[in-house]
Amino acid sequence: MKDFRIGNGYDVHAIAEGLPMFLGGVQIESCIGFVAHSDGDVAIHALCDALLGCLALGDIGKHFPDTSDEWKGVDSKKLLKAVVDMISARGWKVGNADITIALQRPKLAPYIGQMRSTLASVMGVAEDAVSVKATTTEHLGFVGRGEGCEVWATTLIYKD
Ligand code: MG
């Protein structure tokens, strides 16, 4: 590995009743979901921002504006693929990603494996290069009150 960069990303979406919940490219069975212009996959949005941050390419809002009809209801996996393509076009490869999701409910443990394999496949990396962790906030703050979901992502990219 001759050269490497790191990036971090952060995103929040509000929760509402009766919306679909997508996290890490996986639909979560739940009667609550995320308020968003896209599919609301807050984990992928944080991951995209981390990857963009590695090369100082701005943020997800710059590349996929929520004022554009083009991105209305979009499957966030498409955004992630587009971001990985931007990085590849500049000669970089994704090394690994580490994602922490803060959500009070529902429990995400049953979905972690599927999120890791889905994200790894979209980014074209091995599953052990993608870590997804989930935590509640012990009923503290807006996450704990069930008002929103918060995600942090860290990524490393490299050039051979
Ligand atoms: Mg977002």
PDB file of C-alpha atoms and ligand atoms in Angstrom:
ATOM      1  CA  MET A   1       0.000   0.000   0.000  1.00  0.00           C
ATOM      2  CA  LYS A   2       1.767   3.135  -1.220  1.00  0.00           C
ATOM      3  CA  ASP A   3      -0.733   5.780  -0.422  1.00  0.00           C
ATOM      4  CA  PHE A   4      -3.858   5.942   1.681  1.00  0.00           C
ATOM      5  CA  ARG A   5      -6.539   8.369   2.845  1.00  0.00           C
ATOM      6  CA  ILE A   6      -9.146   8.253   5.562  1.00  0.00           C
ATOM      7  CA  GLY A   7     -12.548   9.901   5.764  1.00  0.00           C
ATOM      8  CA  ASN A   8     -15.415  10.224   8.182  1.00  0.00           C
ATOM      9  CA  GLY A   9     -19.115  10.720   7.592  1.00  0.00           C
ATOM     10  CA  TYR A  10     -22.119  11.507   9.756  1.00  0.00           C
ATOM     11  CA  ASP A  11     -25.843  11.586   9.035  1.00  0.00           C
ATOM     12  CA  VAL A  12     -29.149  11.827  10.851  1.00  0.00           C
ATOM     13  CA  HIS A  13     -32.692  11.146   9.693  1.00  0.00           C
ATOM     14  CA  ALA A  14     -35.917  11.742  11.549  1.00  0.00           C
ATOM     15  CA  ILE A  15     -38.189   8.787  12.285  1.00  0.00           C
ATOM     16  CA  ALA A  16     -41.895   8.675  11.431  1.00  0.00           C
ATOM     17  CA  GLU A  17     -44.624   6.050  11.623  1.00  0.00           C
ATOM     18  CA  GLY A  18     -45.607   4.134   8.520  1.00  0.00           C
ATOM     19  CA  LEU A  19     -42.478   4.746   6.429  1.00  0.00           C
ATOM     20  CA  PRO A  20     -40.141   2.029   5.141  1.00  0.00           C
ATOM     21  CA  MET A  21     -36.851   1.648   7.020  1.00  0.00           C
ATOM     22  CA  PHE A  22     -33.699   1.049   4.997  1.00  0.00           C
ATOM     23  CA  LEU A  23     -30.317   0.729   6.706  1.00  0.00           C
ATOM     24  CA  GLY A  24     -27.069  -0.479   5.186  1.00  0.00           C
ATOM     25  CA  GLY A  25     -28.863  -1.393   1.964  1.00  0.00           C
ATOM     26  CA  VAL A  26     -31.291  -3.705   3.776  1.00  0.00           C
ATOM     27  CA  GLN A  27     -34.995  -3.215   4.469  1.00  0.00           C
ATOM     28  CA  ILE A  28     -35.676  -3.520   8.186  1.00  0.00           C
ATOM     29  CA  GLU A  29     -39.023  -4.933   9.268  1.00  0.00           C
ATOM     30  CA  SER A  30     -40.601  -2.127  11.268  1.00  0.00           C
ATOM     31  CA  CYS A  31     -43.703   0.050  11.535  1.00  0.00           C
ATOM     32  CA  ILE A  32     -41.428   3.122  11.681  1.00  0.00           C
ATOM     33  CA  GLY A  33     -39.043   4.464   9.037  1.00  0.00           C
ATOM     34  CA  PHE A  34     -36.948   7.462   8.013  1.00  0.00           C
ATOM     35  CA  VAL A  35     -38.172  10.791   6.668  1.00  0.00           C
ATOM     36  CA  ALA A  36     -36.133  11.516   3.537  1.00  0.00           C
ATOM     37  CA  HIS A  37     -36.012  12.642  -0.082  1.00  0.00           C
ATOM     38  CA  SER A  38     -34.222   9.387  -0.998  1.00  0.00           C
ATOM     39  CA  ASP A  39     -34.967   5.967   0.518  1.00  0.00           C
ATOM     40  CA  GLY A  40     -33.586   7.439   3.777  1.00  0.00           C
ATOM     41  CA  ASP A  41     -30.753   4.955   4.225  1.00  0.00           C
ATOM     42  CA  VAL A  42     -28.896   7.006   6.796  1.00  0.00           C
ATOM     43  CA  ALA A  43     -26.107   4.397   7.107  1.00  0.00           C
ATOM     44  CA  ILE A  44     -25.290   4.516   3.396  1.00  0.00           C
ATOM     45  CA  HIS A  45     -25.434   8.318   3.446  1.00  0.00           C
ATOM     46  CA  ALA A  46     -22.831   8.485   6.241  1.00  0.00           C
ATOM     47  CA  LEU A  47     -20.729   5.914   4.374  1.00  0.00           C
ATOM     48  CA  CYS A  48     -20.895   7.951   1.139  1.00  0.00           C
ATOM     49  CA  ASP A  49     -19.824  11.089   3.016  1.00  0.00           C
ATOM     50  CA  ALA A  50     -16.868   9.218   4.558  1.00  0.00           C
ATOM     51  CA  LEU A  51     -15.733   7.991   1.123  1.00  0.00           C
ATOM     52  CA  LEU A  52     -16.151  11.440  -0.430  1.00  0.00           C
ATOM     53  CA  GLY A  53     -14.248  12.912   2.518  1.00  0.00           C
ATOM     54  CA  CYS A  54     -11.221  10.729   1.740  1.00  0.00           C
ATOM     55  CA  LEU A  55     -10.634  12.721  -1.441  1.00  0.00           C
ATOM     56  CA  ALA A  56     -12.168  16.036  -0.313  1.00  0.00           C
ATOM     57  CA  LEU A  57     -14.914  15.611  -2.913  1.00  0.00           C
ATOM     58  CA  GLY A  58     -17.539  17.430  -0.881  1.00  0.00           C
ATOM     59  CA  ASP A  59     -20.609  15.694   0.486  1.00  0.00           C
ATOM     60  CA  ILE A  60     -23.553  13.638  -0.653  1.00  0.00           C
ATOM     61  CA  GLY A  61     -25.798  16.716  -0.826  1.00  0.00           C
ATOM     62  CA  LYS A  62     -23.463  18.298  -3.358  1.00  0.00           C
ATOM     63  CA  HIS A  63     -23.470  15.279  -5.679  1.00  0.00           C
ATOM     64  CA  PHE A  64     -27.077  14.137  -5.202  1.00  0.00           C
ATOM     65  CA  PRO A  65     -29.098  17.238  -4.203  1.00  0.00           C
ATOM     66  CA  ASP A  66     -32.357  16.594  -2.365  1.00  0.00           C
ATOM     67  CA  THR A  67     -33.956  19.320  -4.476  1.00  0.00           C
ATOM     68  CA  SER A  68     -33.549  17.148  -7.589  1.00  0.00           C
ATOM     69  CA  ASP A  69     -36.335  14.845  -8.798  1.00  0.00           C
ATOM     70  CA  GLU A  70     -33.610  12.565 -10.131  1.00  0.00           C
ATOM     71  CA  TRP A  71     -32.837  11.392  -6.575  1.00  0.00           C
ATOM     72  CA  LYS A  72     -36.401  11.290  -5.230  1.00  0.00           C
ATOM     73  CA  GLY A  73     -36.955   7.940  -3.524  1.00  0.00           C
ATOM     74  CA  VAL A  74     -33.651   6.671  -4.938  1.00  0.00           C
ATOM     75  CA  ASP A  75     -32.190   3.379  -3.707  1.00  0.00           C
ATOM     76  CA  SER A  76     -29.163   4.657  -1.743  1.00  0.00           C
ATOM     77  CA  LYS A  77     -27.120   1.666  -2.960  1.00  0.00           C
ATOM     78  CA  LYS A  78     -27.051   3.491  -6.317  1.00  0.00           C
ATOM     79  CA  LEU A  79     -25.555   6.555  -4.620  1.00  0.00           C
ATOM     80  CA  LEU A  80     -22.925   4.396  -2.918  1.00  0.00           C
ATOM     81  CA  LYS A  81     -22.022   2.739  -6.220  1.00  0.00           C
ATOM     82  CA  ALA A  82     -21.702   6.173  -7.862  1.00  0.00           C
ATOM     83  CA  VAL A  83     -19.401   7.376  -5.055  1.00  0.00           C
ATOM     84  CA  VAL A  84     -17.203   4.259  -5.304  1.00  0.00           C
ATOM     85  CA  ASP A  85     -17.029   4.833  -9.079  1.00  0.00           C
ATOM     86  CA  MET A  86     -15.834   8.434  -8.467  1.00  0.00           C
ATOM     87  CA  ILE A  87     -13.081   7.102  -6.227  1.00  0.00           C
ATOM     88  CA  SER A  88     -12.104   4.323  -8.675  1.00  0.00           C
ATOM     89  CA  ALA A  89     -11.981   6.833 -11.546  1.00  0.00           C
ATOM     90  CA  ARG A  90      -9.280   8.690  -9.582  1.00  0.00           C
ATOM     91  CA  GLY A  91      -7.239   5.505  -9.153  1.00  0.00           C
ATOM     92  CA  TRP A  92      -8.215   4.690  -5.544  1.00  0.00           C
ATOM     93  CA  LYS A  93      -9.616   1.494  -4.039  1.00  0.00           C
ATOM     94  CA  VAL A  94     -11.795   1.063  -0.967  1.00  0.00           C
ATOM     95  CA  GLY A  95      -9.808  -0.495   1.882  1.00  0.00           C
ATOM     96  CA  ASN A  96     -12.327  -0.861   4.674  1.00  0.00           C
ATOM     97  CA  ALA A  97     -15.329   0.801   6.275  1.00  0.00           C
ATOM     98  CA  ASP A  98     -16.492   0.931   9.882  1.00  0.00           C
ATOM     99  CA  ILE A  99     -20.040   2.084  10.569  1.00  0.00           C
ATOM    100  CA  THR A 100     -21.808   2.753  13.873  1.00  0.00           C
ATOM    101  CA  ILE A 101     -25.598   3.099  13.885  1.00  0.00           C
ATOM    102  CA  ALA A 102     -27.389   4.622  16.879  1.00  0.00           C
ATOM    103  CA  LEU A 103     -31.060   3.632  16.907  1.00  0.00           C
ATOM    104  CA  GLN A 104     -33.316   2.962  19.871  1.00  0.00           C
ATOM    105  CA  ARG A 105     -35.612   0.496  18.097  1.00  0.00           C
ATOM    106  CA  PRO A 106     -36.021  -1.906  16.400  1.00  0.00           C
ATOM    107  CA  LYS A 107     -33.081  -4.128  17.300  1.00  0.00           C
ATOM    108  CA  LEU A 108     -30.680  -4.364  14.366  1.00  0.00           C
ATOM    109  CA  ALA A 109     -28.669  -7.433  15.419  1.00  0.00           C
ATOM    110  CA  PRO A 110     -30.559  -9.796  13.047  1.00  0.00           C
ATOM    111  CA  TYR A 111     -29.690  -7.565  10.062  1.00  0.00           C
ATOM    112  CA  ILE A 112     -25.993  -6.805  10.642  1.00  0.00           C
ATOM    113  CA  GLY A 113     -24.672  -9.720   8.561  1.00  0.00           C
ATOM    114  CA  GLN A 114     -26.906  -8.862   5.621  1.00  0.00           C
ATOM    115  CA  MET A 115     -25.899  -5.178   5.814  1.00  0.00           C
ATOM    116  CA  ARG A 116     -22.195  -6.110   5.762  1.00  0.00           C
ATOM    117  CA  SER A 117     -22.555  -8.443   2.777  1.00  0.00           C
ATOM    118  CA  THR A 118     -24.753  -5.976   0.878  1.00  0.00           C
ATOM    119  CA  LEU A 119     -22.413  -3.010   1.424  1.00  0.00           C
ATOM    120  CA  ALA A 120     -19.335  -5.137   0.642  1.00  0.00           C
ATOM    121  CA  SER A 121     -20.887  -6.270  -2.618  1.00  0.00           C
ATOM    122  CA  VAL A 122     -21.842  -2.732  -3.693  1.00  0.00           C
ATOM    123  CA  MET A 123     -18.346  -1.431  -2.858  1.00  0.00           C
ATOM    124  CA  GLY A 124     -16.601  -4.448  -4.406  1.00  0.00           C
ATOM    125  CA  VAL A 125     -14.694  -5.392  -1.256  1.00  0.00           C
ATOM    126  CA  ALA A 126     -14.535  -8.472   0.985  1.00  0.00           C
ATOM    127  CA  GLU A 127     -17.164  -8.793   3.690  1.00  0.00           C
ATOM    128  CA  ASP A 128     -14.504  -8.642   6.415  1.00  0.00           C
ATOM    129  CA  ALA A 129     -13.605  -5.157   5.171  1.00  0.00           C
ATOM    130  CA  VAL A 130     -17.025  -3.856   6.205  1.00  0.00           C
ATOM    131  CA  SER A 131     -17.916  -3.476   9.869  1.00  0.00           C
ATOM    132  CA  VAL A 132     -21.423  -2.505  10.968  1.00  0.00           C
ATOM    133  CA  LYS A 133     -22.137  -1.905  14.643  1.00  0.00           C
ATOM    134  CA  ALA A 134     -25.410  -0.913  16.229  1.00  0.00           C
ATOM    135  CA  THR A 135     -26.145   0.657  19.565  1.00  0.00           C
ATOM    136  CA  THR A 136     -29.052   2.223  21.382  1.00  0.00           C
ATOM    137  CA  THR A 137     -28.443   5.395  23.386  1.00  0.00           C
ATOM    138  CA  GLU A 138     -30.022   3.987  26.552  1.00  0.00           C
ATOM    139  CA  HIS A 139     -33.146   6.115  25.963  1.00  0.00           C
ATOM    140  CA  LEU A 140     -31.063   9.329  26.066  1.00  0.00           C
ATOM    141  CA  GLY A 141     -31.362  12.195  23.586  1.00  0.00           C
ATOM    142  CA  PHE A 142     -33.313  12.328  20.324  1.00  0.00           C
ATOM    143  CA  VAL A 143     -32.185   8.826  19.357  1.00  0.00           C
ATOM    144  CA  GLY A 144     -33.228   7.460  22.719  1.00  0.00           C
ATOM    145  CA  ARG A 145     -36.639   9.102  22.456  1.00  0.00           C
ATOM    146  CA  GLY A 146     -37.121   7.339  19.113  1.00  0.00           C
ATOM    147  CA  GLU A 147     -37.154  10.608  17.150  1.00  0.00           C
ATOM    148  CA  GLY A 148     -34.227   9.830  14.859  1.00  0.00           C
ATOM    149  CA  CYS A 149     -31.338   7.648  13.814  1.00  0.00           C
ATOM    150  CA  GLU A 150     -27.708   8.757  13.866  1.00  0.00           C
ATOM    151  CA  VAL A 151     -24.832   7.116  11.971  1.00  0.00           C
ATOM    152  CA  TRP A 152     -21.056   7.610  11.920  1.00  0.00           C
ATOM    153  CA  ALA A 153     -18.827   6.045   9.283  1.00  0.00           C
ATOM    154  CA  THR A 154     -15.060   5.884   8.872  1.00  0.00           C
ATOM    155  CA  THR A 155     -13.413   4.666   5.697  1.00  0.00           C
ATOM    156  CA  LEU A 156      -9.933   4.069   4.352  1.00  0.00           C
ATOM    157  CA  ILE A 157      -9.048   4.092   0.676  1.00  0.00           C
ATOM    158  CA  TYR A 158      -5.683   3.229  -0.873  1.00  0.00           C
ATOM    159  CA  LYS A 159      -3.583   3.174  -3.996  1.00  0.00           C
ATOM    160  CA  ASP A 160      -1.434   0.125  -4.736  1.00  0.00           C
TER     161      ASP A 160
HETATM  162 MG    MG B   1     -29.194  11.506   4.609  1.00  0.00          MG
END
